[in-house]
CSV table of C-alpha atoms in Angstrom, one decimal:
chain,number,residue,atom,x,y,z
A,724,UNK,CA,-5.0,-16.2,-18.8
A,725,UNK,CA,-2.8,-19.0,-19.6
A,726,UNK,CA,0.3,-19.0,-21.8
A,727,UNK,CA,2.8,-17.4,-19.3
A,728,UNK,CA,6.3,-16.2,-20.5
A,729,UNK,CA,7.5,-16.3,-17.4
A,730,UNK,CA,5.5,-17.9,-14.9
A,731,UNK,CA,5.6,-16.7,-10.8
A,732,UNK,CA,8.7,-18.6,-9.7
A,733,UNK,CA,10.3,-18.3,-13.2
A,734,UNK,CA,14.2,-16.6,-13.1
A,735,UNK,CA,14.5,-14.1,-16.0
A,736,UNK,CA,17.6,-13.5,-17.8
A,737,UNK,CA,20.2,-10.7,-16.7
A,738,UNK,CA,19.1,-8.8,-19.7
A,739,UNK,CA,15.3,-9.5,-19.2
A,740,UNK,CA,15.6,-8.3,-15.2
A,741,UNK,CA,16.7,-4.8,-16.2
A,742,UNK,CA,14.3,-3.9,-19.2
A,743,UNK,CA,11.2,-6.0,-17.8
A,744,UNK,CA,12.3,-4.6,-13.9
A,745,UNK,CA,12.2,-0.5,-15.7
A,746,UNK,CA,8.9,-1.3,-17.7
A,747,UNK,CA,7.3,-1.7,-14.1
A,748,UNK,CA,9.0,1.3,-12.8
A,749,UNK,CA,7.8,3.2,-15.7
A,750,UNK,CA,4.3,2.1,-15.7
A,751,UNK,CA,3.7,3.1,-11.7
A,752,UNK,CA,6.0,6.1,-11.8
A,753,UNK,CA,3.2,8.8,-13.3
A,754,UNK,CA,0.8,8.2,-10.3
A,755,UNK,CA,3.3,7.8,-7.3
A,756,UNK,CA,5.2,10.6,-7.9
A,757,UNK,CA,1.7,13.0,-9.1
A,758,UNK,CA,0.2,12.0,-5.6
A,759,UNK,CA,3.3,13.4,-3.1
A,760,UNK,CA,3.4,16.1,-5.7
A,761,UNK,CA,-0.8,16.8,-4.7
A,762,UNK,CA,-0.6,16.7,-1.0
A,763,UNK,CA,3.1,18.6,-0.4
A,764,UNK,CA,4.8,15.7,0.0
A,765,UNK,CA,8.3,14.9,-1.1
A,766,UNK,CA,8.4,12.6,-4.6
A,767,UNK,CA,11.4,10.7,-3.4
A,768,UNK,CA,10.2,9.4,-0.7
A,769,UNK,CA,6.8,8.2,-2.6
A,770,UNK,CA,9.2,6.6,-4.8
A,771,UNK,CA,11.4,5.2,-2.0
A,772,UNK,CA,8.6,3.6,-0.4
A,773,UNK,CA,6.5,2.1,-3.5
A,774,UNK,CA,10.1,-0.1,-3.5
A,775,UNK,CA,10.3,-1.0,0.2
A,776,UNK,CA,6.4,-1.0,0.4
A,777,UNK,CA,6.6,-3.6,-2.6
A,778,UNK,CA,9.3,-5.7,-1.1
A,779,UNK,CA,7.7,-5.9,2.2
A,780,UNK,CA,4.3,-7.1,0.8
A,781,UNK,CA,6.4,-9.8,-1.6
A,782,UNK,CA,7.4,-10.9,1.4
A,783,UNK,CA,4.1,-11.3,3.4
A,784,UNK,CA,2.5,-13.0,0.4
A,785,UNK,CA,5.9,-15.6,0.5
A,786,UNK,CA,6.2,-14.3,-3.0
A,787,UNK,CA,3.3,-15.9,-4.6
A,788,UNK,CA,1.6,-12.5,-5.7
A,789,UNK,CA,3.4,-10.2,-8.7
A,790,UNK,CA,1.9,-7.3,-7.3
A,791,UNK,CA,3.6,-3.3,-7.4
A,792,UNK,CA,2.3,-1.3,-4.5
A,793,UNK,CA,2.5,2.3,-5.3
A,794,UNK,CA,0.8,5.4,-4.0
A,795,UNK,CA,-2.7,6.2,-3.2
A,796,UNK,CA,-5.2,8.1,-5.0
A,797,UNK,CA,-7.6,7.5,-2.0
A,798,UNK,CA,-5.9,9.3,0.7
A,799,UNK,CA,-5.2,12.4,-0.9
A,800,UNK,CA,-8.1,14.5,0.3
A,801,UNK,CA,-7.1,13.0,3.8
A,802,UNK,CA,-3.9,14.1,3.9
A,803,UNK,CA,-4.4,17.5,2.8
A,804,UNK,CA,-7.2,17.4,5.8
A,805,UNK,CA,-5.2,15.9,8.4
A,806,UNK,CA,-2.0,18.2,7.7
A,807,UNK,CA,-3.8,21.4,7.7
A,808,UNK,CA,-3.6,22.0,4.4
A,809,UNK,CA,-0.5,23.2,1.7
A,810,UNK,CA,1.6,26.2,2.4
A,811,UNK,CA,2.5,28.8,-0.1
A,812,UNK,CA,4.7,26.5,-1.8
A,813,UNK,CA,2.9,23.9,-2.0
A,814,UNK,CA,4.2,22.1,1.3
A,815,UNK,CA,2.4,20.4,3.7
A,816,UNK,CA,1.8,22.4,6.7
A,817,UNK,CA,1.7,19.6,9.3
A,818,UNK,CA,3.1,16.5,7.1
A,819,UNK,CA,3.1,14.7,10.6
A,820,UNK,CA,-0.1,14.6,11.2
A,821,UNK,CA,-0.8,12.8,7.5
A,822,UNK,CA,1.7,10.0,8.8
A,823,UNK,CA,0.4,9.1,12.1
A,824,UNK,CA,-3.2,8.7,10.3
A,825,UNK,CA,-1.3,6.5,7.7
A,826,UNK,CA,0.2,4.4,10.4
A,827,UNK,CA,-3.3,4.1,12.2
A,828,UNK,CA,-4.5,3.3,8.3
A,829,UNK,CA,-1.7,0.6,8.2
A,830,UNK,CA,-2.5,-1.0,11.8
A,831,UNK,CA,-6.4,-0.7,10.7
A,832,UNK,CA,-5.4,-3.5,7.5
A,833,UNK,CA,-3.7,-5.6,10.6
A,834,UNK,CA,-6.6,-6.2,12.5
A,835,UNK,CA,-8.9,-6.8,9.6
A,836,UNK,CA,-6.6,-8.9,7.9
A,837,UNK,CA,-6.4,-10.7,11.4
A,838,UNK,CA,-9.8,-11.3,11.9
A,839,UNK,CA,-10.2,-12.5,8.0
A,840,UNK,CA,-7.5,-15.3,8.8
A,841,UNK,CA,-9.7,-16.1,11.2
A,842,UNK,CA,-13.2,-15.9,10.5
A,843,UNK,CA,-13.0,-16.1,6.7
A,844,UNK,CA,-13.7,-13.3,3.9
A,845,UNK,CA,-17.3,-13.7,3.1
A,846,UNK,CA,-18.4,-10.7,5.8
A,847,UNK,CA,-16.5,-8.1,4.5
A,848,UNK,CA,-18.1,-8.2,0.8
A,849,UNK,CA,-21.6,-8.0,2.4
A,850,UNK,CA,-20.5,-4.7,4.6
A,851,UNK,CA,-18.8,-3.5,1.2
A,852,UNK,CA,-21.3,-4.1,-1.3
A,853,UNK,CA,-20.8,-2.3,-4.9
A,854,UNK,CA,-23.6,0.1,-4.1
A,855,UNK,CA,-21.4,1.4,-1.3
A,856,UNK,CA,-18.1,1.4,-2.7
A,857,UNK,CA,-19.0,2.8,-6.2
A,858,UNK,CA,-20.4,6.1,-5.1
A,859,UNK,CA,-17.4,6.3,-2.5
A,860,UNK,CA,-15.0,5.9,-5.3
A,861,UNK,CA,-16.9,8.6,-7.1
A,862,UNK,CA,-16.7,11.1,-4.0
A,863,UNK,CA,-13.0,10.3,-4.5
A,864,UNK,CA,-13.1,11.6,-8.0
A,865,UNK,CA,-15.5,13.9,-7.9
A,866,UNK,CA,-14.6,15.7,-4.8
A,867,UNK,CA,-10.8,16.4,-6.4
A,868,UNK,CA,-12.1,17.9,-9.5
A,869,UNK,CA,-12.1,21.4,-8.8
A,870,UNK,CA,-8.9,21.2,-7.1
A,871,UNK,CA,-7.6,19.8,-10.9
A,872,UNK,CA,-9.2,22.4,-12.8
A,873,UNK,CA,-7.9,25.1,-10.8
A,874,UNK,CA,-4.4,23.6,-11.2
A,875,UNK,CA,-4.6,23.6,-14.2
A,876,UNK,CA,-6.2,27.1,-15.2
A,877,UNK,CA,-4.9,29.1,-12.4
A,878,UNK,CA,-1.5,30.8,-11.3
A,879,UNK,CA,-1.6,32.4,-7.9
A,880,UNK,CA,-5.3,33.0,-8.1
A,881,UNK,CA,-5.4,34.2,-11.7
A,882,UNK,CA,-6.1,32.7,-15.1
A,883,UNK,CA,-4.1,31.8,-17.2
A,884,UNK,CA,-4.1,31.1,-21.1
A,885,UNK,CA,-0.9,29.8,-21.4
A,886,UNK,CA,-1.0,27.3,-18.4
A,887,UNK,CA,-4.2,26.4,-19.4
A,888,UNK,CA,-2.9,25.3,-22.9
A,889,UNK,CA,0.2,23.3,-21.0
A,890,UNK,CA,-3.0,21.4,-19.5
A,891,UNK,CA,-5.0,20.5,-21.9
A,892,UNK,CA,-1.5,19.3,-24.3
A,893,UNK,CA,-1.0,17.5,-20.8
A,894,UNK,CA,-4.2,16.0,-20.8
A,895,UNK,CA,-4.9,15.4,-24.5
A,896,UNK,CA,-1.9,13.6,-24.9
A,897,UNK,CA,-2.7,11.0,-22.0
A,898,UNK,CA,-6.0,10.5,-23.8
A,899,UNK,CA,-4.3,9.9,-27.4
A,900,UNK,CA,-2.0,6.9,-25.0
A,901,UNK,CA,-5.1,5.5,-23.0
A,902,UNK,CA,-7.0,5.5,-26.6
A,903,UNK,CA,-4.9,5.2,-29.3
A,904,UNK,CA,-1.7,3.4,-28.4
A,905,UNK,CA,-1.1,-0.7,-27.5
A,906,UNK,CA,1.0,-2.9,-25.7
A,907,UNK,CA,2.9,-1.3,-23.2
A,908,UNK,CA,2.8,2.7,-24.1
A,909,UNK,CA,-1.0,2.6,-23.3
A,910,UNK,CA,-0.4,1.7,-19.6
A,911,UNK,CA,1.4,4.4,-19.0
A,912,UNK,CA,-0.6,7.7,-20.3
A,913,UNK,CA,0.2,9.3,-16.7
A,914,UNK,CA,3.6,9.4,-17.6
A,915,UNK,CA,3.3,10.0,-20.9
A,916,UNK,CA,1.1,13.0,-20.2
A,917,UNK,CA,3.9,14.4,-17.9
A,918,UNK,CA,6.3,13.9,-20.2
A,919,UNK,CA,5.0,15.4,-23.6
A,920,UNK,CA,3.2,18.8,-21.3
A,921,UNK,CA,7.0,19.2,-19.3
A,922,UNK,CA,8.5,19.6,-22.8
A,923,UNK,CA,5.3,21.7,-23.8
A,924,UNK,CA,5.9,24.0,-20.6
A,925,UNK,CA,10.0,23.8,-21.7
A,926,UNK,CA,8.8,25.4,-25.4
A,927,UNK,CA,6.5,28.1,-23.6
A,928,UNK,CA,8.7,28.9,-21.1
A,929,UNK,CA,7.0,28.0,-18.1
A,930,UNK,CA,9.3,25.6,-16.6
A,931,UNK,CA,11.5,26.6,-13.4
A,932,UNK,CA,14.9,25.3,-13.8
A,933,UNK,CA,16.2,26.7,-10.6
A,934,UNK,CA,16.1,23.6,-8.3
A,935,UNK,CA,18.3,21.4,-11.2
A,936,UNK,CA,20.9,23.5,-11.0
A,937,UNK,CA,20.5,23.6,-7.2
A,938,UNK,CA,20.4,19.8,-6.9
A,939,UNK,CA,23.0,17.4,-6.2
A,940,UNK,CA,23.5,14.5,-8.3
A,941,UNK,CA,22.9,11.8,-5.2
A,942,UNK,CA,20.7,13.1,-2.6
A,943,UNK,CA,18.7,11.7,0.2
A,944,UNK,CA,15.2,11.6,0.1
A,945,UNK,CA,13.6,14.7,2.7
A,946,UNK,CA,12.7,12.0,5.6
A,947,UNK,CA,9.8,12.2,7.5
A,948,UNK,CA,10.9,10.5,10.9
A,949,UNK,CA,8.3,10.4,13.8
A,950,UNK,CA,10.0,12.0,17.2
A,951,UNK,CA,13.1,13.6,14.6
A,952,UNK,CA,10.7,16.0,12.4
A,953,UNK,CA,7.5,16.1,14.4
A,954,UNK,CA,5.7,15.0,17.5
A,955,UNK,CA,4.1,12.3,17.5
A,956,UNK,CA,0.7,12.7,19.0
A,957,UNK,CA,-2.1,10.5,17.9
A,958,UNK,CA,-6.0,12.7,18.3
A,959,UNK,CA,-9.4,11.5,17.7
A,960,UNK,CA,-9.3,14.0,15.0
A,961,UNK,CA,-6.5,12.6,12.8
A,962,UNK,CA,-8.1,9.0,13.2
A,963,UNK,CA,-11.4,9.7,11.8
A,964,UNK,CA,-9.8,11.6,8.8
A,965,UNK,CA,-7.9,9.0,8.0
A,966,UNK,CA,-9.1,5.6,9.0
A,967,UNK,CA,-12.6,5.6,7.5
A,968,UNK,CA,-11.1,5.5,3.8
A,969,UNK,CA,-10.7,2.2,4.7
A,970,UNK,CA,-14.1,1.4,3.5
A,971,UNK,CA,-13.2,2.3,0.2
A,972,UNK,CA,-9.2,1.0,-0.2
A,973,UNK,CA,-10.0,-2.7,1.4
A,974,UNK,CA,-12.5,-2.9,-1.6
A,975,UNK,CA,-9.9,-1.9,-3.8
A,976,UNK,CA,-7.6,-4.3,-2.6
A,977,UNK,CA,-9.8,-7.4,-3.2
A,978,UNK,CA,-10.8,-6.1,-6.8
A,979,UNK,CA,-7.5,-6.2,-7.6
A,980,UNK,CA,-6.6,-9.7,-6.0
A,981,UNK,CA,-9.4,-10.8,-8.1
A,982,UNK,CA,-8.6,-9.5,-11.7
A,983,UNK,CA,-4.5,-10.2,-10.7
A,984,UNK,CA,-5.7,-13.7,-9.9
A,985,UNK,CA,-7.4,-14.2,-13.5
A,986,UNK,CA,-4.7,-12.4,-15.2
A,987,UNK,CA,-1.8,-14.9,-13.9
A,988,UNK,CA,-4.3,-18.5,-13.4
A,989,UNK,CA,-4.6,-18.3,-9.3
A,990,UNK,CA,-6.7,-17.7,-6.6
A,991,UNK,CA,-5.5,-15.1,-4.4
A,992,UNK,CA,-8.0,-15.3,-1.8
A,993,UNK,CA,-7.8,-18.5,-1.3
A,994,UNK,CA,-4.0,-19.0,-1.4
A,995,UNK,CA,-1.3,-17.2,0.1
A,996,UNK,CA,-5.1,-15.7,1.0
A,997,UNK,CA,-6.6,-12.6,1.6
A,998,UNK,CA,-5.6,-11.6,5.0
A,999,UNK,CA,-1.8,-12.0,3.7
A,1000,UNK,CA,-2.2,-9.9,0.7
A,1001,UNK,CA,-4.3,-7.3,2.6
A,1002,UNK,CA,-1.7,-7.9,5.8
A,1003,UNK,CA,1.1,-6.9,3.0
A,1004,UNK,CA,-0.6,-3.8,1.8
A,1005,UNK,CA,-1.2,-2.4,5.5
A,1006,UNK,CA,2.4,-2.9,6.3
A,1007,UNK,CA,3.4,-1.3,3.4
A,1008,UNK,CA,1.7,2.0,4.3
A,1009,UNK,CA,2.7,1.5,8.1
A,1010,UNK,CA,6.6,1.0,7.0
A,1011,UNK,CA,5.9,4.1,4.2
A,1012,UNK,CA,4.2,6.2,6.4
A,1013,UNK,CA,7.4,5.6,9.0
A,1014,UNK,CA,9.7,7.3,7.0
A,1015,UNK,CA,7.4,10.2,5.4
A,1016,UNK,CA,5.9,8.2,2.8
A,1017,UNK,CA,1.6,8.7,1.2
A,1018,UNK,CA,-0.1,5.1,1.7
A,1019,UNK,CA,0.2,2.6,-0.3
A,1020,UNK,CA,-2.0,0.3,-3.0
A,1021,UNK,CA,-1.7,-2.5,-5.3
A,1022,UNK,CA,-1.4,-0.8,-8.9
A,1023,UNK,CA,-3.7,-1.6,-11.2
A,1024,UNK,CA,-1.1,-0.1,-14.2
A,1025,UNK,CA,1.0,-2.9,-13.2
A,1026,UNK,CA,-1.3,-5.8,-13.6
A,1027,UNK,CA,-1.9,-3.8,-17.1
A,1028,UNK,CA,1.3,-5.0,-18.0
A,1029,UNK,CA,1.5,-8.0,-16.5
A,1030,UNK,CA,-1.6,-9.2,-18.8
A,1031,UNK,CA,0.4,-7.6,-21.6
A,1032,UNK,CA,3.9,-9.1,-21.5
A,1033,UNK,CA,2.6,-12.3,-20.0
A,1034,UNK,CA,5.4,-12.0,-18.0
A,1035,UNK,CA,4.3,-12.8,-14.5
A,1036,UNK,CA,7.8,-13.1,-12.9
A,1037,UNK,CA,8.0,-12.2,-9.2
A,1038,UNK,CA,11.8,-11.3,-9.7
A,1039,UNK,CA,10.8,-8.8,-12.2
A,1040,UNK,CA,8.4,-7.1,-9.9
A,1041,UNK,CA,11.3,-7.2,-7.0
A,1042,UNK,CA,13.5,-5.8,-9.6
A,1043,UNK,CA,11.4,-2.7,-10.0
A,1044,UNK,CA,11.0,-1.9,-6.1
A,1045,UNK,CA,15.0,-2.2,-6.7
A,1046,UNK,CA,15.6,0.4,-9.8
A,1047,UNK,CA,12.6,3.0,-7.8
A,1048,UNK,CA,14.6,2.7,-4.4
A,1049,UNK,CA,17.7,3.2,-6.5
A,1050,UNK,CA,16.3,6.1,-8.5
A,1051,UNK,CA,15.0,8.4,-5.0
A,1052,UNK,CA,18.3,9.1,-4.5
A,1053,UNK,CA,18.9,10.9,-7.5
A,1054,UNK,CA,18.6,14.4,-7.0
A,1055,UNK,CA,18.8,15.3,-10.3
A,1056,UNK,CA,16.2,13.1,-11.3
A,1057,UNK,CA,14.2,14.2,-8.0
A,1058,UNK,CA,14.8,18.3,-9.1
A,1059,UNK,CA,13.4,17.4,-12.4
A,1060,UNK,CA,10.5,16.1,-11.1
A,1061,UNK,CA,9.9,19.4,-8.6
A,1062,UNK,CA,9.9,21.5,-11.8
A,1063,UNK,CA,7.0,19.9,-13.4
A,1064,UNK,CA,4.5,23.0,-13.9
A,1065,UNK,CA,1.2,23.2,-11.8
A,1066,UNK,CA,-0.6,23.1,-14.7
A,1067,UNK,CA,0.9,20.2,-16.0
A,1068,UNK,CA,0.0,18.5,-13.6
A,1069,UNK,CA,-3.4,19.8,-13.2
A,1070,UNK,CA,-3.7,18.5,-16.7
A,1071,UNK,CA,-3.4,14.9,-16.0
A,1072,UNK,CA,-5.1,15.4,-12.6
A,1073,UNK,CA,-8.3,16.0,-14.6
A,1074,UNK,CA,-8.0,13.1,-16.5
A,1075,UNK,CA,-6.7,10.3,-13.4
A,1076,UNK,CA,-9.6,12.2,-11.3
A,1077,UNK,CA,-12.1,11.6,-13.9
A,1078,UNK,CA,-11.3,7.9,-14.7
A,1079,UNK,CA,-11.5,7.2,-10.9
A,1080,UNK,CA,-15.2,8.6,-10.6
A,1081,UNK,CA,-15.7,6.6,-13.8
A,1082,UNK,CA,-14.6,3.1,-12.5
A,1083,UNK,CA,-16.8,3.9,-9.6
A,1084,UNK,CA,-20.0,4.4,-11.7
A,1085,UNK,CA,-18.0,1.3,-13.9
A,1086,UNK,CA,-18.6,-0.7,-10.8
A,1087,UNK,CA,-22.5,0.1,-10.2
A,1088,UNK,CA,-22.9,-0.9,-13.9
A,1089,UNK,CA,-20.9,-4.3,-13.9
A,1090,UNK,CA,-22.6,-5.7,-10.7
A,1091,UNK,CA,-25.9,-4.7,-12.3
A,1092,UNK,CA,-27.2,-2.5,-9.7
A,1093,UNK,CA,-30.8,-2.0,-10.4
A,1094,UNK,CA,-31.3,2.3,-9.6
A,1095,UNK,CA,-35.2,1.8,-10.2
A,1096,UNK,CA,-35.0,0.0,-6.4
A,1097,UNK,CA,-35.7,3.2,-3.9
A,1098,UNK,CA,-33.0,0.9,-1.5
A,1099,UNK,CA,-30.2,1.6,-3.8
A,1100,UNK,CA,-31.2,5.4,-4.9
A,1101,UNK,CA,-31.0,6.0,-1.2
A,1102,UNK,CA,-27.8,4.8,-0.5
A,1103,UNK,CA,-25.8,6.1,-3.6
A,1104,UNK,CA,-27.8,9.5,-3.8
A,1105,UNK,CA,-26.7,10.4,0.5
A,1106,UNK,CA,-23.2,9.2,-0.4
A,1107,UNK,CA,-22.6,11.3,-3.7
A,1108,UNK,CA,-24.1,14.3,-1.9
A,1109,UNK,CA,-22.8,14.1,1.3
A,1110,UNK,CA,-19.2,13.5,0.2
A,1111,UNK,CA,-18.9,15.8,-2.5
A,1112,UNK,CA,-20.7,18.7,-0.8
A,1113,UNK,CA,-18.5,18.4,2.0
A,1114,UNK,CA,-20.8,17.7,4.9
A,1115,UNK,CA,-19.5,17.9,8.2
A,1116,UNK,CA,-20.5,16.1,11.4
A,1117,UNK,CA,-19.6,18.2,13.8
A,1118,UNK,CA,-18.5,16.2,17.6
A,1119,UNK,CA,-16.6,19.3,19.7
A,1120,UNK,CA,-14.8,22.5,18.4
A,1121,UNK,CA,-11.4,20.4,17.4
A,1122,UNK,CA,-13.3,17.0,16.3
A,1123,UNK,CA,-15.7,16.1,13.3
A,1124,UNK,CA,-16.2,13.8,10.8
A,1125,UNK,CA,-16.0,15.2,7.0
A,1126,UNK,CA,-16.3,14.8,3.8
A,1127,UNK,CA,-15.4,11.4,1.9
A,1128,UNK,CA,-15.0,9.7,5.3
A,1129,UNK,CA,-18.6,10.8,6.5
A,1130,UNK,CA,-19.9,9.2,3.0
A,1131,UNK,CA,-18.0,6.3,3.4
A,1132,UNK,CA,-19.2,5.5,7.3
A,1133,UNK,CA,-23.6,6.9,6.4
A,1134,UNK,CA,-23.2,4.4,3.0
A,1135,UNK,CA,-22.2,1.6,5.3
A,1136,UNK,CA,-24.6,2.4,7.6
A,1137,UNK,CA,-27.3,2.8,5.8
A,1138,UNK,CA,-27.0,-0.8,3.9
A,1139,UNK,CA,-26.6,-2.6,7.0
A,1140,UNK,CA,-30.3,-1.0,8.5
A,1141,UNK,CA,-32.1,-0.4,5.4
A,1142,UNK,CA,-34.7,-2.8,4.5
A,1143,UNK,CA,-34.4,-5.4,1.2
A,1144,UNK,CA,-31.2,-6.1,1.6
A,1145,UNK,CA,-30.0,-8.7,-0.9
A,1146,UNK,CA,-27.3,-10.8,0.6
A,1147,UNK,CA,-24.5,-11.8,-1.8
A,1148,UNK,CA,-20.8,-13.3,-1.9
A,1149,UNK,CA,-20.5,-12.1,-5.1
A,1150,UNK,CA,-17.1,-10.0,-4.1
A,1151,UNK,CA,-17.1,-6.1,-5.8
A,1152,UNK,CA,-15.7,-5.8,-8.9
A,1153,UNK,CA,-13.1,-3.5,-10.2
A,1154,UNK,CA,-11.6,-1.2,-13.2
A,1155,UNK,CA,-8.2,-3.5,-13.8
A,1156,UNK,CA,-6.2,-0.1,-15.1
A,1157,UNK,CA,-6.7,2.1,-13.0
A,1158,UNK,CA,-6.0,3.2,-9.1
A,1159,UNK,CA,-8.7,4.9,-6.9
């Protein structure tokens, strides 16, 4: 695209900082806060750490990239997994556990960003071909739909009508945004959906208001701190929950390099290149997963708007790490956010969830991957099966390999020893609007 408002290195005015700098905030905000809000962990600290996360990878990238790194869709199987599961109350029963796997996630981006600077990027698109990485994405989908349906239907184990119907306004209403609705409005149907099912819940009476009233108007964000809150112990176990999603968030990351590249008229693998952008995403997670926060990703809802505005500023995007740093320590804001119905957000669960499985199957299609070859039948059908069924390879009584990660390392292996293997630089190609 060409045209730019406001070009990389171009200074906004005061008045353009603050409304272009909240249109950012806005746009990410649905999905960071609905994945803490998935796995039991705390919302202001996903939103704390999308703003350092952001500023940290600006930095790596010597501000050359307009990028928003917000929350992970990828990792939120794995961090249920890893911490044992949710409490009662929707907490995270070992939340330590999640963030020594995130740091090992973060170091993991390190050394393969290290050995891109020095060997060059072509490798790593022929170990992550598309007919790996689609049916990953899929699993990631897929394997998180019942777990939104029964948000969304379900209260303590028991339907329920009137939850039910807060979902589907919920979800309905982030379809008429995605469909419907330009410019700016239709990059944001997460938040939209929360917004229009909260006031939904509000009319039906579902909503909770005890911890507003509870909350303080400036609060800090519940902390996560290594050796403070929990032991840190790094096990086999942890790693190889964790680690192997890899596969699918490294493929993620170079989509979006690609289509952010076209979107502002540069080549981001080639310069800053791809081991500093990738290098500025792992030490985002590393630095987030330090203080308690889920693992981070390059948002795809931001480059929506940047392709909208034409405003490809990077003291706009800096400006909105600023306002959602800002913002975490409201606890107002924070306790509004806690009272958001299950079933609300069940509701746009459904819809996020399905869009993810979509752009992976999107992905098969646009790098025409031909299903009549028995080669790439294989490979997708093992990976769809094994991951959503929920295989398990079992190593010893405490150790196994499960689930999405299990897909993930079989689809790799199985392209790198099946026969007909086309080579290809073509890199993997990738929904621009949304996050997997």
């Amino acid at each position: 695209m060409s045209n730019a408002v406001l070009d990389i290195k171009d200074k906004p005015t005061p008045l353009q900082l603050v409304t272009l700098s909240f249109q950012h905030m806005f746009a990410m905000f649905g999905s960071t806060i609905l994945v803490p809000q998935l796995v039991g962990l705390s919302p202001a600290i996903a939103l704390l750490t999308s703003g350092i996360a952001t500023l940290f990878f600006l930095l790596i990238t010597k501000f050359q990239v307009p990028a928003y790194l917000g929350s992970s869709f990828a990792f939120i199987a794995p961090i249920i997994l890893a911490a044992g599961g949710l409490n009662d109350d929707g907490s995270s029963v070992h939340p330590g556990n999640a963030m020594i796997g995130a740091m090992a996630v973060g170091i993991t981006y390190g050394i393969v960003s290290l050995i891109i600077w020095k060997s060059g990027y072509k490798w790593i698109m022929k170990i992550l071909p598309p007919i790996v990485v689609g049916p990953v994405i899929m699993v990631i989908g897929l394997g998180l739909s019942g777990t939104a349906v029964n948000m969304a239907m379900n209260v303590n184990g028991e339907y329920s009508f009137l939850h039910f119907s807060a979902a589907l306004v919920t979800v309905f209403t982030a379809i008429i945004f995605t469909i419907f609705f330009k410019g700016i409005l239709s990059t944001m149907p997460i938040l939209m959906g929360l917004i229009v099912g909260y006031i939904y819940s509000m009319i039906v009476d579902i909503v909770d208001y005890t911890p507003i009233a509870q909350a303080k108007f400036f609060a800090m964000p519940d902390f996560l701190i290594p050796g403070v809150h929990y032991e840190f112990e790094i096990t086999t176990k942890i790693l190889l929950i964790m680690v192997p999603i890899v596969i699918v968030t490294i493929s993620e990351h170079i989509g979006h390099q690609l289509v952010l590249g076209k979107v502002v008229d540069r080549d981001y693998i080639k310069e800053p290149g791809l081991h500093r952008s990738l290098l500025g995403d792992g030490l985002g997670t590393f630095v987030s997963a330090i203080i308690g926060g889920p693992p981070k990703t390059t948002y795809g809802e931001n480059i929506g708007v940047l392709a909208i505005t034409r405003v490809y500023s990077i003291y706009v995007i800096a400006g909105a790490a600023v306002v959602a740093i800002l913002l975490s320590f409201f606890g107002k804001a924070m306790a509004v956010i806690a009272t958001i119905p299950t079933a609300v957000l069940g509701g746009v669960s459904i819809l996020l969830f399905g869009i993810i499985a979509a752009s992976g199957l999107r992905m098969l299609v646009d790098n025409h991957i031909d299903f009549g070859n028995s080669r790439n039948l294989v490979i997708a059908s093992v990976i769809l099966v094994i991951g959503i069924g929920g295989a398990k390879f079992v190593i010893s009584e405490s150790l196994s390999v499960e689930g999405m990660a299990l897909a993930a390392i079989i689809g790799v292996l199985l392209n790198a020893i099946l026969p007909g293997k086309k080579e290809a630089d073509i890199p993997v190609q990738y929904n621009q609007n949304k996050d997997s």
